[in-house]
Short mmCIF file of C-alpha atoms in Angstrom, two decimals:
data_model
loop_
_atom_site.label_atom_id
_atom_site.label_comp_id
_atom_site.label_asym_id
_atom_site.label_seq_id
_atom_site.Cartn_x
_atom_site.Cartn_y
_atom_site.Cartn_z
CA MET A 1 126.09 123.49 87.04
CA GLY A 2 122.66 124.31 85.40
CA GLU A 3 120.84 127.79 86.06
CA SER A 4 118.14 125.65 87.93
CA ASP A 5 120.81 124.19 90.08
CA VAL A 6 122.33 127.45 91.16
CA THR A 7 118.79 128.76 91.93
CA ALA A 8 118.14 125.72 94.36
CA ALA A 9 121.26 126.02 95.84
CA ALA A 10 120.74 130.06 96.77
CA ASN A 11 117.42 129.07 98.05
CA GLU A 12 117.17 129.49 101.67
CA ASP A 13 114.88 126.86 102.04
CA VAL A 14 117.55 124.58 100.83
CA LEU A 15 119.78 122.67 103.06
CA LEU A 16 121.57 120.59 100.62
CA SER A 17 122.11 120.30 97.01
CA MET A 18 124.19 117.49 95.84
CA ILE A 19 124.74 118.07 92.22
CA ASP A 20 125.90 115.73 89.37
CA ILE A 21 127.86 113.15 91.73
CA SER A 22 129.63 110.23 90.31
CA LYS A 23 131.53 107.35 91.95
CA GLU A 24 133.24 104.31 90.19
CA PHE A 25 134.51 101.04 91.80
CA PRO A 26 136.57 98.65 89.97
CA GLY A 27 134.20 97.05 87.27
CA VAL A 28 131.19 99.23 88.03
CA LYS A 29 129.96 102.63 87.88
CA ALA A 30 127.75 103.23 91.37
CA LEU A 31 127.03 106.63 90.57
CA ASP A 32 126.76 108.51 87.11
CA ASN A 33 125.90 112.11 87.71
CA VAL A 34 123.08 111.91 90.28
CA SER A 35 121.70 114.91 91.89
CA LEU A 36 119.63 115.58 95.10
CA THR A 37 117.91 118.62 96.77
CA ILE A 38 117.15 118.34 100.30
CA ARG A 39 115.11 121.25 102.16
CA ARG A 40 114.40 122.43 105.61
CA GLY A 41 111.88 121.01 107.51
CA ALA A 42 110.98 118.03 104.80
CA VAL A 43 111.38 114.60 104.73
CA HIS A 44 112.97 113.49 101.17
CA ALA A 45 112.60 109.74 100.55
CA LEU A 46 115.52 108.06 98.37
CA MET A 47 113.91 105.00 96.61
CA GLY A 48 115.51 102.21 94.12
CA GLU A 49 116.35 98.82 93.65
CA ASN A 50 119.41 97.21 95.60
CA GLY A 51 122.45 98.47 94.16
CA ALA A 52 120.82 101.66 92.52
CA GLY A 53 123.10 103.77 94.43
CA LYS A 54 121.34 105.21 97.09
CA SER A 55 123.79 104.12 99.92
CA THR A 56 126.96 105.29 97.72
CA LEU A 57 125.41 108.46 97.23
CA MET A 58 124.66 108.89 101.21
CA LYS A 59 128.04 107.60 102.04
CA CYS A 60 129.65 110.39 99.31
CA LEU A 61 127.92 113.03 101.49
CA PHE A 62 128.80 111.36 104.84
CA GLY A 63 132.69 111.39 103.98
CA MET A 64 132.87 107.58 104.11
CA TYR A 65 133.62 107.75 100.18
CA GLN A 66 135.00 110.72 98.22
CA LYS A 67 133.26 111.47 95.26
CA ASP A 68 134.96 111.44 91.68
CA SER A 69 133.15 114.19 90.64
CA GLY A 70 130.07 116.81 91.04
CA ARG A 71 129.68 119.31 93.93
CA ILE A 72 128.16 119.05 97.21
CA LEU A 73 126.37 122.46 98.73
CA PHE A 74 125.63 122.47 102.57
CA GLU A 75 123.61 125.52 103.44
CA GLY A 76 124.98 127.19 100.41
CA LYS A 77 128.51 126.52 101.06
CA GLU A 78 130.49 123.87 98.78
CA THR A 79 131.52 121.07 101.10
CA ASN A 80 133.51 117.92 101.20
CA PHE A 81 133.46 115.91 104.44
CA LYS A 82 136.68 113.88 104.75
CA SER A 83 135.03 111.48 107.47
CA ALA A 84 132.01 110.55 109.07
CA ARG A 85 133.29 112.34 112.21
CA ASP A 86 133.96 115.55 110.09
CA ALA A 87 130.16 115.44 108.61
CA LEU A 88 128.86 114.80 112.28
CA ASN A 89 130.53 117.60 113.74
CA ASN A 90 128.99 119.90 111.17
CA GLY A 91 125.70 118.73 111.50
CA VAL A 92 125.05 115.81 109.12
CA ALA A 93 124.11 112.36 110.70
CA MET A 94 123.33 108.91 109.28
CA VAL A 95 121.44 106.23 111.17
CA HIS A 96 122.81 103.16 109.12
CA GLN A 97 120.89 99.85 107.87
CA GLU A 98 123.53 97.80 109.14
CA LEU A 99 124.22 98.33 112.97
CA ASN A 100 127.84 98.79 113.79
CA GLN A 101 127.86 99.26 117.85
CA ALA A 102 130.03 98.26 120.69
CA LEU A 103 127.90 95.37 121.91
CA LYS A 104 129.86 95.00 125.10
CA ARG A 105 129.63 98.37 126.20
CA ASN A 106 126.36 99.87 127.81
CA VAL A 107 123.89 101.99 125.75
CA MET A 108 125.42 105.75 126.98
CA ASP A 109 128.80 104.76 126.13
CA ASN A 110 127.66 104.04 122.43
CA ILE A 111 126.16 107.23 122.21
CA TRP A 112 128.58 109.29 123.50
CA LEU A 113 131.80 107.55 122.28
CA GLY A 114 134.21 109.73 121.18
CA ARG A 115 132.93 112.67 122.68
CA TYR A 116 132.84 111.72 126.41
CA PRO A 117 132.01 114.50 129.22
CA MET A 118 135.12 114.69 130.87
CA ILE A 119 136.23 116.06 134.51
CA GLY A 120 139.16 117.83 134.29
CA GLY A 121 140.30 116.58 130.77
CA VAL A 122 141.16 113.18 132.55
CA MET A 123 138.04 111.24 133.85
CA VAL A 124 134.74 110.58 132.22
CA ASN A 125 131.66 112.22 134.12
CA GLU A 126 129.69 109.11 134.25
CA GLY A 127 126.58 111.05 136.06
CA LYS A 128 126.28 113.93 133.15
CA MET A 129 126.71 111.19 130.51
CA TYR A 130 123.86 109.37 132.04
CA ASN A 131 121.82 112.56 132.56
CA ASP A 132 122.47 113.82 129.15
CA THR A 133 121.24 109.96 127.74
CA LYS A 134 117.91 110.08 129.75
CA ALA A 135 117.39 113.61 128.63
CA VAL A 136 117.42 112.40 124.92
CA PHE A 137 115.47 109.33 125.53
CA ASP A 138 112.84 111.23 127.46
CA GLU A 139 112.74 113.84 124.75
CA LEU A 140 112.22 110.91 122.10
CA GLY A 141 109.95 108.80 124.37
CA ILE A 142 112.52 105.78 124.26
CA ASN A 143 112.33 103.62 127.35
CA VAL A 144 115.61 102.17 127.31
CA ASP A 145 118.10 101.83 130.59
CA PRO A 146 121.36 103.91 129.69
CA ARG A 147 123.47 101.35 131.72
CA ARG A 148 122.30 98.39 129.87
CA VAL A 149 124.68 96.75 128.03
CA MET A 150 124.02 96.75 124.14
CA SER A 151 124.11 92.74 123.53
CA THR A 152 121.43 92.17 126.01
CA MET A 153 119.02 94.01 123.82
CA PRO A 154 116.87 93.18 120.68
CA VAL A 155 117.71 94.45 117.55
CA SER A 156 114.77 96.93 117.44
CA GLU A 157 116.03 98.68 120.84
CA ARG A 158 119.41 98.82 119.53
CA GLN A 159 117.99 100.70 116.29
CA MET A 160 116.13 103.39 118.45
CA VAL A 161 119.69 103.84 120.48
CA GLU A 162 121.26 104.53 117.03
CA ILE A 163 118.42 106.90 116.43
CA ALA A 164 118.79 108.77 119.69
CA LYS A 165 122.64 109.10 118.86
CA ALA A 166 122.08 111.07 115.56
CA VAL A 167 119.67 113.36 117.25
CA SER A 168 121.94 114.11 120.12
CA PHE A 169 124.32 115.62 117.56
CA ASN A 170 121.72 118.37 117.09
CA SER A 171 122.07 117.73 113.53
CA LYS A 172 120.58 119.74 110.54
CA ILE A 173 120.40 116.85 108.34
CA ILE A 174 119.60 113.06 109.30
CA VAL A 175 119.81 110.06 106.97
CA PHE A 176 117.69 107.17 108.08
CA ASP A 177 118.73 104.37 106.01
CA GLU A 178 116.10 101.23 106.33
CA PRO A 179 115.26 102.65 109.95
CA THR A 180 112.12 100.24 109.91
CA SER A 181 113.60 96.98 108.90
CA SER A 182 113.62 95.34 112.51
CA LEU A 183 110.93 97.22 113.84
CA THR A 184 107.31 96.42 114.85
CA GLU A 185 104.41 98.54 113.41
CA LYS A 186 104.18 100.08 116.97
CA GLU A 187 107.78 100.85 116.92
CA VAL A 188 107.26 102.50 113.51
CA ASP A 189 104.61 104.50 114.68
CA HIS A 190 106.97 105.68 117.23
CA LEU A 191 109.83 106.41 114.72
CA PHE A 192 107.53 108.30 112.69
CA GLY A 193 106.72 110.47 115.65
CA ILE A 194 110.22 111.38 116.15
CA ILE A 195 110.57 111.89 112.70
CA ASN A 196 107.60 114.57 112.53
CA MET A 197 109.31 116.04 115.48
CA LEU A 198 112.27 116.87 114.01
CA ARG A 199 110.88 117.99 111.02
CA ASP A 200 109.06 120.32 112.61
CA ARG A 201 112.37 121.75 114.23
CA GLY A 202 113.39 122.39 110.52
CA VAL A 203 115.63 119.37 110.37
CA GLY A 204 116.27 117.87 106.62
CA ILE A 205 115.38 114.10 106.82
CA ILE A 206 116.68 111.61 104.11
CA TYR A 207 114.91 108.41 104.33
CA ILE A 208 115.78 105.45 102.78
CA SER A 209 113.42 102.41 102.43
CA HIS A 210 112.01 99.67 100.26
CA LYS A 211 108.59 100.03 102.12
CA MET A 212 106.37 101.80 99.85
CA GLU A 213 103.55 102.33 102.27
CA GLU A 214 105.95 103.98 104.65
CA ILE A 215 107.31 106.31 101.98
CA LEU A 216 103.72 107.54 101.05
CA ARG A 217 102.62 107.87 104.40
CA ILE A 218 106.03 109.93 105.88
CA SER A 219 107.45 111.73 102.53
CA ASP A 220 107.39 115.33 101.44
CA GLU A 221 108.92 114.40 98.34
CA VAL A 222 110.55 110.99 96.96
CA THR A 223 113.65 110.98 94.44
CA ILE A 224 114.14 107.99 92.66
CA MET A 225 117.34 106.00 91.38
CA ARG A 226 118.03 103.26 89.05
CA ASP A 227 121.35 101.46 88.07
CA GLY A 228 123.42 104.29 89.50
CA LYS A 229 121.40 107.30 87.67
CA TYR A 230 118.83 109.70 88.87
CA ILE A 231 115.35 108.99 87.71
CA ALA A 232 112.88 111.46 89.07
CA THR A 233 111.98 113.57 91.79
CA LYS A 234 108.09 113.92 92.39
CA PRO A 235 105.97 115.53 95.32
CA ALA A 236 104.75 112.16 97.49
CA GLY A 237 101.27 113.14 97.07
CA GLU A 238 101.42 112.69 93.52
CA LEU A 239 102.76 109.09 93.46
CA THR A 240 100.94 105.70 93.57
CA MET A 241 102.64 102.18 94.64
CA ASP A 242 102.50 101.42 90.91
CA VAL A 243 104.16 104.57 89.75
CA ILE A 244 107.07 104.06 92.14
CA ILE A 245 107.50 100.63 91.16
CA ARG A 246 107.85 101.51 87.43
CA LEU A 247 110.37 103.96 88.09
CA MET A 248 112.24 101.82 90.17
CA VAL A 249 112.45 98.82 88.17
CA GLY A 250 111.75 100.39 84.68
CA ARG A 251 108.75 98.11 83.98
CA GLU A 252 105.34 96.84 85.20
CA LEU A 253 105.10 94.78 88.49
CA THR A 254 101.67 93.47 88.08
CA SER A 255 101.46 91.78 91.68
CA ARG A 256 103.59 92.28 94.71
CA PHE A 257 103.43 88.50 95.32
CA PRO A 258 103.80 85.42 92.83
CA GLU A 259 101.21 82.80 92.68
CA LYS A 260 101.33 80.14 94.95
CA THR A 261 101.87 77.03 92.82
CA ASN A 262 103.21 74.90 95.63
CA ALA A 263 100.96 71.97 97.04
CA PRO A 264 101.64 71.21 101.07
CA GLY A 265 101.87 67.38 101.41
CA ALA A 266 102.77 64.86 104.39
CA THR A 267 104.11 66.16 107.73
CA ALA A 268 107.89 66.77 107.25
CA LEU A 269 109.01 68.47 110.51
CA GLU A 270 107.51 68.02 113.69
CA VAL A 271 108.60 70.27 116.60
CA GLU A 272 107.31 69.08 120.22
CA ASN A 273 107.68 71.02 123.57
CA LEU A 274 110.41 73.25 122.40
CA SER A 275 111.80 75.44 125.04
CA GLY A 276 115.06 77.47 125.31
CA MET A 277 117.76 76.89 128.00
CA TYR A 278 118.41 80.68 128.43
CA ASN A 279 115.68 82.54 126.51
CA GLN A 280 111.68 83.15 126.97
CA VAL A 281 110.50 80.23 124.54
CA ARG A 282 108.37 77.70 126.46
CA GLY A 283 106.54 74.48 125.45
CA VAL A 284 106.09 75.33 121.85
CA SER A 285 104.90 72.54 119.38
CA PHE A 286 103.85 72.69 115.86
CA SER A 287 104.47 70.87 112.52
CA ALA A 288 105.31 71.54 109.17
CA ARG A 289 104.64 69.71 105.85
CA LYS A 290 106.81 69.24 102.69
CA GLY A 291 105.84 71.62 100.11
CA GLU A 292 104.69 74.24 102.78
CA ILE A 293 105.65 77.80 103.37
CA LEU A 294 105.00 78.23 107.31
CA GLY A 295 105.24 81.56 108.60
CA LEU A 296 106.03 82.37 112.20
CA ALA A 297 104.42 85.83 113.42
CA GLY A 298 104.54 88.16 116.77
CA LEU A 299 105.77 91.05 118.29
CA ASP A 300 109.34 91.96 118.56
CA GLY A 301 110.45 90.08 121.65
CA SER A 302 108.02 87.38 121.42
CA GLY A 303 110.44 84.34 120.53
CA ARG A 304 109.98 83.93 116.79
CA THR A 305 113.95 84.34 116.04
CA GLN A 306 114.77 82.07 119.18
CA VAL A 307 112.50 79.10 117.67
CA LEU A 308 114.31 79.17 114.42
CA GLU A 309 117.93 79.30 116.45
CA LEU A 310 116.98 76.48 118.81
CA ILE A 311 115.99 74.26 115.83
CA PHE A 312 118.99 74.90 114.00
CA GLY A 313 121.26 74.49 117.31
CA ILE A 314 122.73 77.70 117.71
CA LEU A 315 120.63 78.14 121.04
CA THR A 316 120.70 75.63 123.66
CA ARG A 317 117.41 73.71 124.38
CA LYS A 318 116.23 72.95 127.82
CA SER A 319 113.79 70.71 126.23
CA GLY A 320 112.03 69.57 123.27
CA THR A 321 112.08 67.19 120.38
CA ILE A 322 112.68 67.75 116.44
CA THR A 323 111.66 64.96 114.25
CA LEU A 324 112.34 65.23 110.24
CA ASN A 325 110.59 62.78 107.82
CA GLY A 326 109.86 60.44 111.05
CA LYS A 327 113.38 60.39 112.05
CA ARG A 328 114.33 61.91 115.44
CA ILE A 329 117.25 64.32 115.33
CA ARG A 330 119.17 66.36 117.62
CA ASN A 331 120.90 69.45 115.91
CA ARG A 332 123.12 70.61 118.66
CA ASN A 333 124.73 73.13 116.61
CA SER A 334 124.66 74.50 113.17
CA ARG A 335 127.25 72.06 111.61
CA GLU A 336 124.96 68.94 112.94
CA SER A 337 122.11 70.75 111.68
CA ILE A 338 123.65 71.38 108.34
CA ARG A 339 124.27 67.55 108.00
CA ASN A 340 120.83 67.15 108.86
CA SER A 341 119.74 69.07 105.68
CA PHE A 342 118.45 72.41 107.69
CA GLY A 343 119.90 75.66 106.44
CA LEU A 344 119.31 79.35 108.53
CA LEU A 345 119.43 82.37 107.19
CA THR A 346 119.82 84.90 110.13
CA GLU A 347 118.16 88.19 110.80
CA GLU A 348 121.31 90.17 111.43
CA ARG A 349 123.39 89.32 108.25
CA ARG A 350 126.21 91.86 109.18
CA ALA A 351 126.64 90.18 112.64
CA THR A 352 125.74 86.45 111.78
CA GLY A 353 125.46 85.84 108.01
CA ILE A 354 128.46 87.41 106.18
CA PHE A 355 132.06 87.43 105.82
CA SER A 356 132.15 90.69 104.69
CA ILE A 357 136.16 91.08 103.81
CA LEU A 358 135.88 87.75 102.15
CA SER A 359 134.77 87.44 98.27
CA VAL A 360 131.45 86.62 97.00
CA LEU A 361 132.67 83.07 95.94
CA GLU A 362 133.86 82.27 99.33
CA ASN A 363 130.81 83.38 100.79
CA THR A 364 128.88 81.54 98.51
CA VAL A 365 130.47 78.15 98.94
CA ILE A 366 131.50 78.43 102.57
CA SER A 367 128.63 76.14 103.79
CA SER A 368 129.18 73.43 101.09
CA LEU A 369 132.89 73.11 100.73
CA ARG A 370 132.30 69.02 101.02
CA LYS A 371 131.17 69.05 97.79
CA HIS A 372 134.00 70.67 96.20
CA LEU A 373 136.65 68.25 97.89
CA LEU A 374 139.02 66.50 95.38
CA PHE A 375 141.04 63.38 96.65
CA GLY A 376 139.38 64.15 100.40
CA PHE A 377 141.43 67.14 100.84
CA TYR A 378 141.87 69.64 97.75
CA LEU A 379 139.27 72.24 96.99
CA SER A 380 138.48 72.21 93.26
CA ALA A 381 138.29 75.94 92.20
CA ALA A 382 136.51 75.00 88.53
CA SER A 383 133.79 73.58 90.92
CA MET A 384 133.58 76.42 93.45
CA ARG A 385 133.13 78.82 90.40
CA GLU A 386 130.80 76.94 88.78
CA ASP A 387 128.39 76.76 91.80
CA THR A 388 129.15 80.67 92.59
CA ARG A 389 128.33 81.22 89.15
CA TRP A 390 125.04 79.41 89.06
CA SER A 391 124.27 81.24 92.43
CA VAL A 392 124.95 84.54 90.98
CA ASP A 393 122.71 83.85 87.78
CA SER A 394 119.80 82.32 89.45
CA MET A 395 119.69 84.93 92.39
CA LYS A 396 120.29 87.93 89.94
CA ILE A 397 123.10 89.16 92.14
CA LYS A 398 124.92 92.22 90.92
CA THR A 399 128.44 91.98 91.41
CA PRO A 400 131.73 92.73 89.46
CA GLY A 401 132.76 89.59 89.79
CA GLN A 402 133.02 86.39 91.79
CA SER A 403 136.29 87.58 93.49
CA THR A 404 134.72 91.07 94.64
CA GLN A 405 134.66 91.42 98.41
CA LEU A 406 131.29 90.97 99.83
CA ARG A 407 131.12 94.13 101.82
CA SER A 408 131.39 96.07 98.58
CA LEU A 409 127.95 94.81 97.45
CA SER A 410 124.26 96.40 98.42
CA GLY A 411 122.61 95.13 101.46
CA GLY A 412 120.22 93.31 99.26
CA ASN A 413 122.80 91.56 97.09
CA GLN A 414 124.55 90.57 100.44
CA GLN A 415 121.27 88.87 101.25
CA LYS A 416 121.06 87.27 97.81
CA VAL A 417 124.66 85.48 98.28
CA ILE A 418 123.72 84.26 101.59
CA LEU A 419 120.48 82.50 100.34
CA GLY A 420 122.31 81.41 97.12
CA ARG A 421 124.68 79.63 99.64
CA TRP A 422 121.89 77.63 101.60
CA LEU A 423 120.34 76.78 98.14
CA LEU A 424 123.61 75.17 97.31
CA ASN A 425 123.09 72.79 100.01
CA ASP A 426 119.57 71.68 98.79
CA PRO A 427 117.85 71.80 102.33
CA GLU A 428 114.99 69.80 103.29
CA VAL A 429 114.04 72.76 105.85
CA LEU A 430 114.90 76.23 105.20
CA LEU A 431 114.92 78.69 108.08
CA LEU A 432 114.43 82.20 106.78
CA ASP A 433 114.47 85.23 109.69
CA GLU A 434 113.47 88.02 108.08
CA PRO A 435 114.71 87.14 104.50
CA THR A 436 113.69 90.35 102.63
CA ARG A 437 114.69 92.73 105.30
CA GLY A 438 116.19 95.91 103.48
CA ILE A 439 115.49 94.44 99.79
CA ASP A 440 113.76 96.25 96.93
CA VAL A 441 110.22 95.36 95.61
CA GLY A 442 111.74 93.69 92.49
CA ALA A 443 114.20 91.64 94.35
CA LYS A 444 111.41 90.74 97.30
CA TYR A 445 109.61 89.26 94.42
CA GLU A 446 112.30 87.22 93.08
CA ILE A 447 113.01 85.70 96.61
CA TYR A 448 109.22 84.96 97.14
CA GLN A 449 109.41 83.08 93.79
CA LEU A 450 112.51 81.07 94.81
CA MET A 451 110.60 80.32 98.27
CA ILE A 452 107.65 79.17 96.03
CA ASP A 453 109.67 77.10 93.85
CA LEU A 454 111.38 75.37 96.58
CA ALA A 455 108.28 74.53 98.18
CA ARG A 456 107.24 73.24 94.83
CA ARG A 457 109.88 70.95 94.87
CA GLY A 458 108.77 69.49 98.06
CA LYS A 459 110.94 71.60 100.49
CA THR A 460 109.89 72.86 104.09
CA VAL A 461 110.26 76.58 104.51
CA LEU A 462 109.73 78.45 107.67
CA MET A 463 109.70 82.41 107.71
CA VAL A 464 109.94 84.84 110.39
CA SER A 465 108.55 88.53 109.15
CA ASN A 466 107.55 91.67 110.78
CA GLU A 467 105.63 92.42 107.55
CA MET A 468 101.97 90.99 108.04
CA GLY A 469 101.28 91.60 104.38
CA GLU A 470 104.25 89.39 103.41
CA LEU A 471 103.27 86.67 105.47
CA LEU A 472 99.64 86.63 104.13
CA GLY A 473 101.07 87.22 100.61
CA VAL A 474 103.48 84.17 100.69
CA CYS A 475 102.88 81.76 103.32
CA ASP A 476 100.32 78.67 103.50
CA ARG A 477 99.76 79.03 107.31
CA ILE A 478 100.94 81.13 109.92
CA ILE A 479 101.73 80.28 113.46
CA VAL A 480 101.62 83.19 116.01
CA MET A 481 104.04 83.69 118.92
CA SER A 482 103.41 85.64 122.12
CA GLY A 483 105.42 86.10 125.18
CA GLY A 484 107.84 83.15 124.04
CA ARG A 485 104.42 80.67 123.68
CA LEU A 486 102.44 79.66 120.77
CA ALA A 487 99.29 81.71 120.75
CA GLY A 488 97.61 80.22 117.57
CA GLU A 489 97.74 79.06 114.08
CA VAL A 490 95.79 80.53 111.35
CA ASP A 491 95.34 79.69 107.71
CA ALA A 492 96.83 82.20 105.56
CA ARG A 493 93.93 82.21 102.70
CA ASP A 494 91.52 82.94 105.59
CA THR A 495 92.89 85.22 108.14
CA ASN A 496 93.57 89.08 108.36
CA GLN A 497 96.06 91.20 110.24
CA GLU A 498 93.70 91.87 113.06
CA GLU A 499 93.27 88.35 113.87
CA ILE A 500 96.97 87.81 113.87
CA MET A 501 97.73 91.03 115.85
CA THR A 502 95.09 89.66 118.57
CA LEU A 503 97.15 86.38 118.94
CA ALA A 504 100.24 88.27 118.94
CA ALA A 505 99.12 90.15 122.04
CA LYS A 506 97.45 86.98 123.69
CA TYR A 507 100.59 86.74 126.56
CA VAL A 508 101.85 89.89 126.58
#
């Protein structure tokens, strides 16, 4: 350890020093002598492309992985947490990007699981658990019923519950891993209010995000990683988006969005009077053209995701018709939708997109197995490997190999595997729900380019996104949902965020 590291570790303002941390997995060195210093009452952003090692570094801190070498000093004492529970008990909490909650249990069960308040050591004190949950929510300004079952809540509310859980441990350090990926702008403002309150209390915040506007807005310091290595730590006030991008990707990125080279043609998809049996979507009608990227905007809970799921047949339609290239289709379930040349990339990849314990190859070809059949019943390993090779190369997926379990890849690379899965099916209509959620700026650009390339080939792309700039930068038209109804339609070239937000609030 160098003299500067010793000095930093001895500084009473320093909560955490991670010094020369290395971690290797079969076929890949995930961390290569990475160092990080976190101070009391400061928000320290951690940035890097997908696969840069950010989450791996935090998992080494949190006890989910054991580092191969290096030192961790927490409040000046050398520390090696053996598990997530050990870290929590010692004042380090983490809000994970991929929510891992007991969806059949209620909110307060999820917050106090493993540390229930007991009566006489034999019975859970439900009253105290409710009051303690309410106290945390009131402090954080979260308006959620502690007795509500998690599965009935939107992703954004479940995310706020996870944040409240971390705060309930009275942690000295809280790691936020892509906390705003499913939040609206209003909810982001609320989250930042919570973070500022924690910072004022002296809590050290580690904030992982690919959203550079947020990083520059909330952070005090920024550490940037690339390919498992430490690149730089700088005060946020000295950084610009261009500088961050250059440090992250190691090259200049002249624009956030590729040039729109697609040319929308004749009408391909027509949706008329679409309503859901068990959700709030009511009487939605719109059309989309060949070679068009159509955005779906709206506030959380407006029905954007449900529109895609109704079209794809994973939600039950109460009414409505779907017409593709002049032919009425039913899309009663996902299998029928795939046969009708539709593909759907879901919002929650962990819950509904990936098979985490299966390999990259298996996740890639799972929706196109028919094309790999020999003699009607035998799957060709060579054919599957060839398609997986194409997907890995074209999507620039960082993986040690095709047999690697998908759960060992970064979130962004998992997303690329799912997108590659659908591209192998060559769908006429591709439904994308938050396709760049949790993905770095370089990978976002690549996915935008893929979408434009698909549209240029005459495909129809529907995209839901919480990021207004993304919708304006990539889409040709944008339809706006509000309260389960279609509030309006705008041309992406002639509109602005204010007009979209006005429409989004029309039926709220």
